[in-house]
CSV table of C-alpha atoms in Angstrom, one decimal:
chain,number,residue,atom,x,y,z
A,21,UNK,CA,2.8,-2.5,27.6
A,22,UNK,CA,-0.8,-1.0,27.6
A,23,UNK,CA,-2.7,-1.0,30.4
A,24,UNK,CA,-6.0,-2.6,28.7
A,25,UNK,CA,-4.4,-5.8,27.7
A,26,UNK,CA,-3.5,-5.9,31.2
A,27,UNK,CA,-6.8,-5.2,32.6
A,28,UNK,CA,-8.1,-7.8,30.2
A,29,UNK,CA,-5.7,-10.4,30.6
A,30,UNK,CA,-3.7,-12.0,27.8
A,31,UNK,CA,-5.0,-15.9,26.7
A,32,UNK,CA,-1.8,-18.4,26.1
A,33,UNK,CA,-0.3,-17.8,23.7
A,34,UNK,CA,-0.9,-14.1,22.5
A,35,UNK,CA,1.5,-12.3,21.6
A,36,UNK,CA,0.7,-8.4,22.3
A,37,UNK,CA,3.6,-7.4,21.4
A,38,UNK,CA,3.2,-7.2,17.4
A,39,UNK,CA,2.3,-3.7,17.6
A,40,UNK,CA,5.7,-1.9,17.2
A,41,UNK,CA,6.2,1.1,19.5
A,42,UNK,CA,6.4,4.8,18.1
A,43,UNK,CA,10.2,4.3,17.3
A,44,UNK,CA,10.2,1.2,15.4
A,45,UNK,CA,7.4,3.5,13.1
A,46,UNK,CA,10.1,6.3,13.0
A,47,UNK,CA,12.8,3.7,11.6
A,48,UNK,CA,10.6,2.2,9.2
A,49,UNK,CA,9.5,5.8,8.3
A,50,UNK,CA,13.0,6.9,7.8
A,51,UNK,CA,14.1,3.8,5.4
A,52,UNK,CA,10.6,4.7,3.6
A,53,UNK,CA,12.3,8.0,2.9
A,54,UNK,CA,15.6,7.2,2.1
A,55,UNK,CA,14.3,4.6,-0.3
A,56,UNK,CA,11.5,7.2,-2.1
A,57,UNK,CA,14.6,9.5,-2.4
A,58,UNK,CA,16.5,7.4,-3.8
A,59,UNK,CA,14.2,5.9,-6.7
A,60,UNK,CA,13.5,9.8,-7.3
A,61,UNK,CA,17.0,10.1,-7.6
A,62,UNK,CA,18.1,7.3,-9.7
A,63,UNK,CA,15.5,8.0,-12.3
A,64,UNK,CA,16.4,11.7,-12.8
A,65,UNK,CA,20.2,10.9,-12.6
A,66,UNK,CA,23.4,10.8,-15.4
A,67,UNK,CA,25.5,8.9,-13.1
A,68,UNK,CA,24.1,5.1,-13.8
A,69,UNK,CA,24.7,3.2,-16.7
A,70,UNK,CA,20.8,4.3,-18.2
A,71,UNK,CA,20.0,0.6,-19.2
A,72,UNK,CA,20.6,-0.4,-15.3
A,73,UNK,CA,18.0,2.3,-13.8
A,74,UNK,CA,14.7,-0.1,-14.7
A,75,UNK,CA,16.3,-2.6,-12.6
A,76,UNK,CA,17.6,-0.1,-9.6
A,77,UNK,CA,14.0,1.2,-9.5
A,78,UNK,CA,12.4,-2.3,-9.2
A,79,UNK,CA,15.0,-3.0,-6.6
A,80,UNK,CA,14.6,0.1,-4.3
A,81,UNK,CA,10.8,-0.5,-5.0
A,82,UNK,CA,10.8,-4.1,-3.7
A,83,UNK,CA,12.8,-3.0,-0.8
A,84,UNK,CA,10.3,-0.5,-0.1
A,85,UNK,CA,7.4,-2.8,0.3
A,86,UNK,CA,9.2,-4.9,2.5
A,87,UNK,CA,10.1,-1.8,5.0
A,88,UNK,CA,6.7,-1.2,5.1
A,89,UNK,CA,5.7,-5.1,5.8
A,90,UNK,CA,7.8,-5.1,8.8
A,91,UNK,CA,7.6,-1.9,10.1
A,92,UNK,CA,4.1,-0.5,9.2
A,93,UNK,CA,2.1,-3.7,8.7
A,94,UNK,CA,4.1,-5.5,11.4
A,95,UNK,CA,4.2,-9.3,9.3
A,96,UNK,CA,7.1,-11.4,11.3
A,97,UNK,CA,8.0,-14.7,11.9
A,98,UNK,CA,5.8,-14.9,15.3
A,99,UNK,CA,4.4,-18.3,15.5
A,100,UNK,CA,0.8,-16.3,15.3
A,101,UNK,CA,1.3,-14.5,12.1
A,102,UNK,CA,2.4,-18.4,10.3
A,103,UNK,CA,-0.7,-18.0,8.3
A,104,UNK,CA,-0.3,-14.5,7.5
A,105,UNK,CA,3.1,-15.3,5.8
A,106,UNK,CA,1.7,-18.3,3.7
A,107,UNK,CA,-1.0,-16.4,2.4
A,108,UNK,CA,1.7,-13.3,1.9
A,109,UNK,CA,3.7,-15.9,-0.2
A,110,UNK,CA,0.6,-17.2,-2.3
A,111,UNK,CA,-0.3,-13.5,-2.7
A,112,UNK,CA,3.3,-12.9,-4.0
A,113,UNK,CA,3.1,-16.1,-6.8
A,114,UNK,CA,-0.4,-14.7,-7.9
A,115,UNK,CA,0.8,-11.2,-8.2
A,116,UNK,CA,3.8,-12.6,-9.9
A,117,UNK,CA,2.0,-14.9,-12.4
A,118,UNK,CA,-0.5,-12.2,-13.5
A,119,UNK,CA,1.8,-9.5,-14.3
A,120,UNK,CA,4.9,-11.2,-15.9
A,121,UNK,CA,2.4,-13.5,-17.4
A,122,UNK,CA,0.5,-11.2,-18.9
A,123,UNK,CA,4.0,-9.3,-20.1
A,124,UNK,CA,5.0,-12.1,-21.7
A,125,UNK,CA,2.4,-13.0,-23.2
A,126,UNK,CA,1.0,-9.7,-24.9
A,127,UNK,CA,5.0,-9.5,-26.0
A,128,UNK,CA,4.9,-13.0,-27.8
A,129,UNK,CA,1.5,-12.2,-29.5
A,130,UNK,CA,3.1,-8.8,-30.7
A,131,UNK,CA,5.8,-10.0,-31.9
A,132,UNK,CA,3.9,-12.5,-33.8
A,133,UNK,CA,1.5,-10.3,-35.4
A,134,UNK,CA,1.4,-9.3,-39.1
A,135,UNK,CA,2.6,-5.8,-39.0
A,136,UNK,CA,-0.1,-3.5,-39.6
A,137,UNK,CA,0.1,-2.2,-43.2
A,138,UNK,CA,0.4,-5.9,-44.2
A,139,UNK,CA,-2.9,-6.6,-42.8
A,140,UNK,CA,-4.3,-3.6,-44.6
A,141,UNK,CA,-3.4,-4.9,-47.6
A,142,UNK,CA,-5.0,-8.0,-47.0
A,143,UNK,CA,-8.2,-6.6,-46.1
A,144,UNK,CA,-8.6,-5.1,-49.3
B,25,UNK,CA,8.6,-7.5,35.0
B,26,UNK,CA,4.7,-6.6,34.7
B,27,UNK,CA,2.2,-9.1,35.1
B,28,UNK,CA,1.0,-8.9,31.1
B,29,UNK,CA,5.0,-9.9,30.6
B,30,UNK,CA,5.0,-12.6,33.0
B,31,UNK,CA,2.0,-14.5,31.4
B,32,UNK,CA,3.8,-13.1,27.9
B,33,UNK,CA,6.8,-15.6,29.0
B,34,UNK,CA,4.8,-17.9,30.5
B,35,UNK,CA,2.8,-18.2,26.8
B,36,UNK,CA,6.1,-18.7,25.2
B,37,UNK,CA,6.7,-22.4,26.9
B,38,UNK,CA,3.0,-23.7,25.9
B,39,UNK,CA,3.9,-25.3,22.4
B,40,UNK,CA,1.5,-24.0,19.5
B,41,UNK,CA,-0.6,-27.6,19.5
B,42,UNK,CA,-1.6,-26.7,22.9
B,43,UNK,CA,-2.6,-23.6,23.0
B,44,UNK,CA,-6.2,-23.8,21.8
B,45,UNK,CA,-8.1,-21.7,19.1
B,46,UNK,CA,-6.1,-18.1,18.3
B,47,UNK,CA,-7.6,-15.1,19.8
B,48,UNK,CA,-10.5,-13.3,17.6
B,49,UNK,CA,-7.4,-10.3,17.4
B,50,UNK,CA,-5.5,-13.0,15.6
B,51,UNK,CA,-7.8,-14.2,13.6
B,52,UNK,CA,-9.6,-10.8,12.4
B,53,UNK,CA,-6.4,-9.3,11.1
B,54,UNK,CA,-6.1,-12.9,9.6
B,55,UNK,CA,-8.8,-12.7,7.3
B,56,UNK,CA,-8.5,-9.0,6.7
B,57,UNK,CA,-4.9,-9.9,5.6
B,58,UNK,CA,-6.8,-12.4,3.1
B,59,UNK,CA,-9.0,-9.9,1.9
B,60,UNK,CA,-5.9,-7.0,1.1
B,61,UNK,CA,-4.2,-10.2,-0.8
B,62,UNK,CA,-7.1,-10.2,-2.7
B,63,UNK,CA,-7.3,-6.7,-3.1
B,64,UNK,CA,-3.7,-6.7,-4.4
B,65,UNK,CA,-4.2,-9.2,-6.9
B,66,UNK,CA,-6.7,-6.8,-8.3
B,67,UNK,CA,-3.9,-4.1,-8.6
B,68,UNK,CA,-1.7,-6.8,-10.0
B,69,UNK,CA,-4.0,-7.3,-12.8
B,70,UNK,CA,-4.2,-3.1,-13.5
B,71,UNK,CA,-0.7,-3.4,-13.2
B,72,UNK,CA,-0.5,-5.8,-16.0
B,73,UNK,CA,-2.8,-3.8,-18.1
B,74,UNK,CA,-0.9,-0.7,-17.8
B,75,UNK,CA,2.7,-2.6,-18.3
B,76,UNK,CA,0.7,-4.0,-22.0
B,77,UNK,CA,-0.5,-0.3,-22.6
B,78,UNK,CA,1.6,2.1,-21.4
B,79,UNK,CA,3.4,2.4,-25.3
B,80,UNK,CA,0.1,2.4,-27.0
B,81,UNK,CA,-0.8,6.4,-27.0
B,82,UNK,CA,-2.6,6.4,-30.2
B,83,UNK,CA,-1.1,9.6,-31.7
B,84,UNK,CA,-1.9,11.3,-28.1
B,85,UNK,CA,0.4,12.6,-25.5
B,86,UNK,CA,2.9,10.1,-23.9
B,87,UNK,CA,3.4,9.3,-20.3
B,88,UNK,CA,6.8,11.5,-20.2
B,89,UNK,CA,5.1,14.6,-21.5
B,90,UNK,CA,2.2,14.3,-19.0
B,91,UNK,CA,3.9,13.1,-15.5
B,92,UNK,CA,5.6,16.4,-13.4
B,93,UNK,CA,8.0,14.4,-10.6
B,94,UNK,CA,7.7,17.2,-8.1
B,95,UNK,CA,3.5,16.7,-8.0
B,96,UNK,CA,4.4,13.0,-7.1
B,97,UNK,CA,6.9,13.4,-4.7
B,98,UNK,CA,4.3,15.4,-3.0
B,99,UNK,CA,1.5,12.9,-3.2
B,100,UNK,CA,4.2,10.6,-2.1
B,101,UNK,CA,5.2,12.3,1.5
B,102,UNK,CA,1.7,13.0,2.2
B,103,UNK,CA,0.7,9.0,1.8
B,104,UNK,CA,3.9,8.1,3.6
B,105,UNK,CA,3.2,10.7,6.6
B,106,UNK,CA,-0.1,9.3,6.8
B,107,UNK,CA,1.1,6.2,7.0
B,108,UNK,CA,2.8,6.7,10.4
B,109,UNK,CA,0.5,9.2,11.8
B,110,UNK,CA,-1.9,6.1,11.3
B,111,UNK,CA,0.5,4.0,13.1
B,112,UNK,CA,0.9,6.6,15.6
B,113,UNK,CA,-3.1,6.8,16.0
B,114,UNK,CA,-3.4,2.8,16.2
B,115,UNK,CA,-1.0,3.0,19.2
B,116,UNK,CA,-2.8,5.9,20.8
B,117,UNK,CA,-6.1,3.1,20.2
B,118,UNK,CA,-4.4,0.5,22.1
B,119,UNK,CA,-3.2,2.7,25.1
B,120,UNK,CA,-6.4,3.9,25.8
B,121,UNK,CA,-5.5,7.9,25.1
B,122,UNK,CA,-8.5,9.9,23.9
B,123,UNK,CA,-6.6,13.0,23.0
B,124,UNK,CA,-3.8,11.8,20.9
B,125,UNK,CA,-5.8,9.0,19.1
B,126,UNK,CA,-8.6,12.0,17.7
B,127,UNK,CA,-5.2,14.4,17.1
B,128,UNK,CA,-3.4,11.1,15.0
B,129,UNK,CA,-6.5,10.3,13.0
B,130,UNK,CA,-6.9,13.9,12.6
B,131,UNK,CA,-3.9,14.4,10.8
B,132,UNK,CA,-3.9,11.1,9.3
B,133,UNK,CA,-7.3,12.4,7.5
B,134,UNK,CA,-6.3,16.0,6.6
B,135,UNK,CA,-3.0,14.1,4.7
B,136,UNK,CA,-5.6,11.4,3.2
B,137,UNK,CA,-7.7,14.6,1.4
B,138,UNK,CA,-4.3,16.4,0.7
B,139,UNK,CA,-3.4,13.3,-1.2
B,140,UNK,CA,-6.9,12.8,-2.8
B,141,UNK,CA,-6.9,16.6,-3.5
B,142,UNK,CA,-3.8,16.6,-5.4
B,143,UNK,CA,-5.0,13.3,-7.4
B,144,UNK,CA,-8.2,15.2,-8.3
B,145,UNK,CA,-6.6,18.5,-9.7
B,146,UNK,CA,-4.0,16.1,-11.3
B,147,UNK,CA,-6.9,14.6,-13.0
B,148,UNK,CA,-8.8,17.4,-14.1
B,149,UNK,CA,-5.4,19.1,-15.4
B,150,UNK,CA,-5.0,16.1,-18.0
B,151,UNK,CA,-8.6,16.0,-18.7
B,152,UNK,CA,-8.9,20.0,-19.4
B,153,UNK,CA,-5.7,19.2,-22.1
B,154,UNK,CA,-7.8,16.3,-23.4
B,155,UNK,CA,-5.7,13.7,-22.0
B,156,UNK,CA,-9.0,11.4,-20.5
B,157,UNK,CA,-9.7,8.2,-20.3
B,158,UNK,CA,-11.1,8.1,-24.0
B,159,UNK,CA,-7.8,9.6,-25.4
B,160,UNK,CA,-5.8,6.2,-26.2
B,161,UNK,CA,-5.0,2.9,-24.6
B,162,UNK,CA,-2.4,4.0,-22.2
B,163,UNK,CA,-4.7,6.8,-20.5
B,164,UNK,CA,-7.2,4.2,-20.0
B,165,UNK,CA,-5.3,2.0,-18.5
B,166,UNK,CA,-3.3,4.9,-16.7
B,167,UNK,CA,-6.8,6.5,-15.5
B,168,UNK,CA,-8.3,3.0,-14.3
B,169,UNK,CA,-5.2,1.5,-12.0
B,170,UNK,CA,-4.6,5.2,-10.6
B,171,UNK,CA,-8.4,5.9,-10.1
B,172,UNK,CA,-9.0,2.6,-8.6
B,173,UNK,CA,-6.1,3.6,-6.1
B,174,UNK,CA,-7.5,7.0,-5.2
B,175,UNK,CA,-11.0,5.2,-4.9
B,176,UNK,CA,-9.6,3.4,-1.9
B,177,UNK,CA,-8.2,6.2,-0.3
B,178,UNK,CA,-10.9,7.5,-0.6
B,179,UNK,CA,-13.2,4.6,1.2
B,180,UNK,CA,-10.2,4.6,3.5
B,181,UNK,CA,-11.1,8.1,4.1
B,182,UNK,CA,-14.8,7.5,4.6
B,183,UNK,CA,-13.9,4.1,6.9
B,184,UNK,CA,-11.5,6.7,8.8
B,185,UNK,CA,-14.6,8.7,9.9
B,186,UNK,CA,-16.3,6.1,11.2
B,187,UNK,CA,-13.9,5.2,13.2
B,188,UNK,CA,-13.4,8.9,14.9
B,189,UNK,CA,-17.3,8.4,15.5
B,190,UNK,CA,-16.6,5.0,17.0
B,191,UNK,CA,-14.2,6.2,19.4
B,192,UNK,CA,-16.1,8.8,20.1
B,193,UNK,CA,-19.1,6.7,21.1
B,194,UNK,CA,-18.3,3.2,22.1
B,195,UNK,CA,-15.1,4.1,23.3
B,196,UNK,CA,-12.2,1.9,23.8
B,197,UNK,CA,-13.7,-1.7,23.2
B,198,UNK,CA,-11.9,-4.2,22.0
B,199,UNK,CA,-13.8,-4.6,19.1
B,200,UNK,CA,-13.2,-0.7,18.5
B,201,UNK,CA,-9.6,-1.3,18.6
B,202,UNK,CA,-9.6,-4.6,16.3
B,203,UNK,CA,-11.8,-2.6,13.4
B,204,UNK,CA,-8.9,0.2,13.9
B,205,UNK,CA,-6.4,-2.7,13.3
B,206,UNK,CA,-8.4,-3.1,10.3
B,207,UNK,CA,-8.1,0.3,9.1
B,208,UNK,CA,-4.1,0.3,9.6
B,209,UNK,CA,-3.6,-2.7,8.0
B,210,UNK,CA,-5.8,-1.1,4.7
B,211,UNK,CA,-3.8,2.2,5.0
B,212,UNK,CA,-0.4,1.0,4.9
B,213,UNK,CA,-1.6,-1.6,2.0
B,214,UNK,CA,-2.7,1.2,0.4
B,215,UNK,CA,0.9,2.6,0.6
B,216,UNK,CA,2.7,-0.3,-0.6
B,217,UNK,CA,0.5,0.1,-4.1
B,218,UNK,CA,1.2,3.5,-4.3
B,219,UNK,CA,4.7,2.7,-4.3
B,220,UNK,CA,4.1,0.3,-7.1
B,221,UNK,CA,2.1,3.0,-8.9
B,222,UNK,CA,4.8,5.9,-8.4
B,223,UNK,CA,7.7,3.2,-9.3
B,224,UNK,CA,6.3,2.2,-12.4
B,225,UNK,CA,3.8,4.8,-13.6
B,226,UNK,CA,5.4,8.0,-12.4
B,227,UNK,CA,9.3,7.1,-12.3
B,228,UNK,CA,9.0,4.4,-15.4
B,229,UNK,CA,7.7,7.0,-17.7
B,230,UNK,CA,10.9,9.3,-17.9
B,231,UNK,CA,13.3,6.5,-18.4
């Protein structure tokens, strides 16, 4: 407990402790490590089925994020951070939208293009 | 039981309707937290971009030929370090200890220019090979989403300076100690890109 929210005193409902302490940054620091190793690992590796490793990489990475949410950036379920979550969650749809939709897209609209010698011909 | 814990406890048993407008600390990191969602979405988009590209090389070198794993790994540990020495410093902040918070944001800076440092001479490598920006699609987008990261490392770096001179001359206010909030929250967003950029960019490219 620091001594200048003490000194300052604490309004209802404020929750000072949201702050971690040094361990909690030591934990999250060693699953950060652990994780990085690993997705090093898995995409230099001979020992997983090759076509599985894209999907082992997005895992370890998702994981990763979320070590750091807790432990670095400190997002909970305190009634304080409520907001913080929602817009976490919008922030996650948006971020989802744009890149898969955009994926997807691009994918369709190659596939569906006159392959390129064809449309040389044409132009002629 | 301190007296901070006993009004902690004794916070716990108003209900939320009754507890009046949230504290500025509350609502700062709030809208700061809006403003690195936003930031994000940015990345999200250069994201997309690069997932389009990354296959169109034009003739040029590809991403597996370019990419050496042990650079990254570095540039990896030296973010992640920094992360926590941050973390570290913005626990210093709040206890009031002059000494360790300039040591933490010392080191927090010197691993901030050792990641930038190794981003530059990674840059100027490919660019001295003639693998810039104007080569094909994929170094485009490749130089835009990783440039635009080490760009805000780099205001991260210069926002970190202000802060020493802060400290050093306002002291321990609380609105000091809500700006470094500020500055933690940007770091450590700045590290959950970078794993997005090493996962994809970096690790993606020798699959």
């Amino acid at each position: 407990m620091s001594t200048e929210f003490e000194a300052q005193g604490v309004a209802p409902g404020v929750n000072v402790r949201t702050h971690g302490t040094r361990t909690s940054y030591l934990i999250g620091l060693s699953y950060a490590v652990i994780l990085t190793l690993a997705s090093f690992w898995a995409s230099s590796t001979d020992v997983i089925y090759p076509p599985g490793v894209p999907i082992l990489l997005g895992v370890l990475a998702i994981a990763q994020m979320g070590i750091h949410l807790v432990f670095f950036l400190h997002i909970s379920s305190a009634p304080d951070q409520t907001n913080n979550i929602l817009a976490l969650a919008f922030g996650i749809f948006v971020v989802g939208l744009l890149v898969f939709g955009s994926m997807i897209i691009m994918a369709n609209l190659n596939h569906n293009m006159m392959p390129m010698d064809r449309l040389m011909q044409m132009q002629r | 039981m301190s007296a901070a814990e006993q009004t902690l406890a004794a916070a716990d048993a108003v209900p939320l309707s009754l507890r009046g407008p949230a504290p500025k600390r509350v609502v700062a990191g709030y809208g700061f937290w809006l403003f690195l969602l936003s930031d994000i979405v940015i990345f999200a988009a250069l994201f997309a971009a690069y997932a389009v590209l990354s296959g169109e090389t034009a003739g040029g070198p590809t991403a597996a030929a370019l990419f050496d794993k042990k650079h990254v790994l570095i540039e990896t540990a030296c973010l992640l370090a920094s992360s926590v020495t941050c973390g570290f410093g913005s626990l210093a902040v709040q206890s009031g200890e002059r000494t360790s918070t300039y040591f933490w944001m010392a080191i927090t800076f010197i691993l901030g220019v050792t990641f930038l440092s190794l981003e530059v001479s990674e840059f100027s490598h490919m660019l001295s090979i003639g693998a810039g920006p104007s080569r094909s699609a994929f170094l485009s987008a490749f130089f835009t989403l990783v440039g635009t990261h080490g760009l805000h490392v780099t205001i991260g770096l210069c926002w970190l300076i202000v802060m020493i001179l802060q400290v050093a001359t306002l002291g321990f206010q609380p609105m000091v100690s809500r700006r470094f909030f500020c500055f933690g929250l940007f770091w450590h967003a700045l590290d959950i890109v970078w794993i997005g950029v090493f996962t994809i960019v970096y690790l993606g490219a020798h699959l």
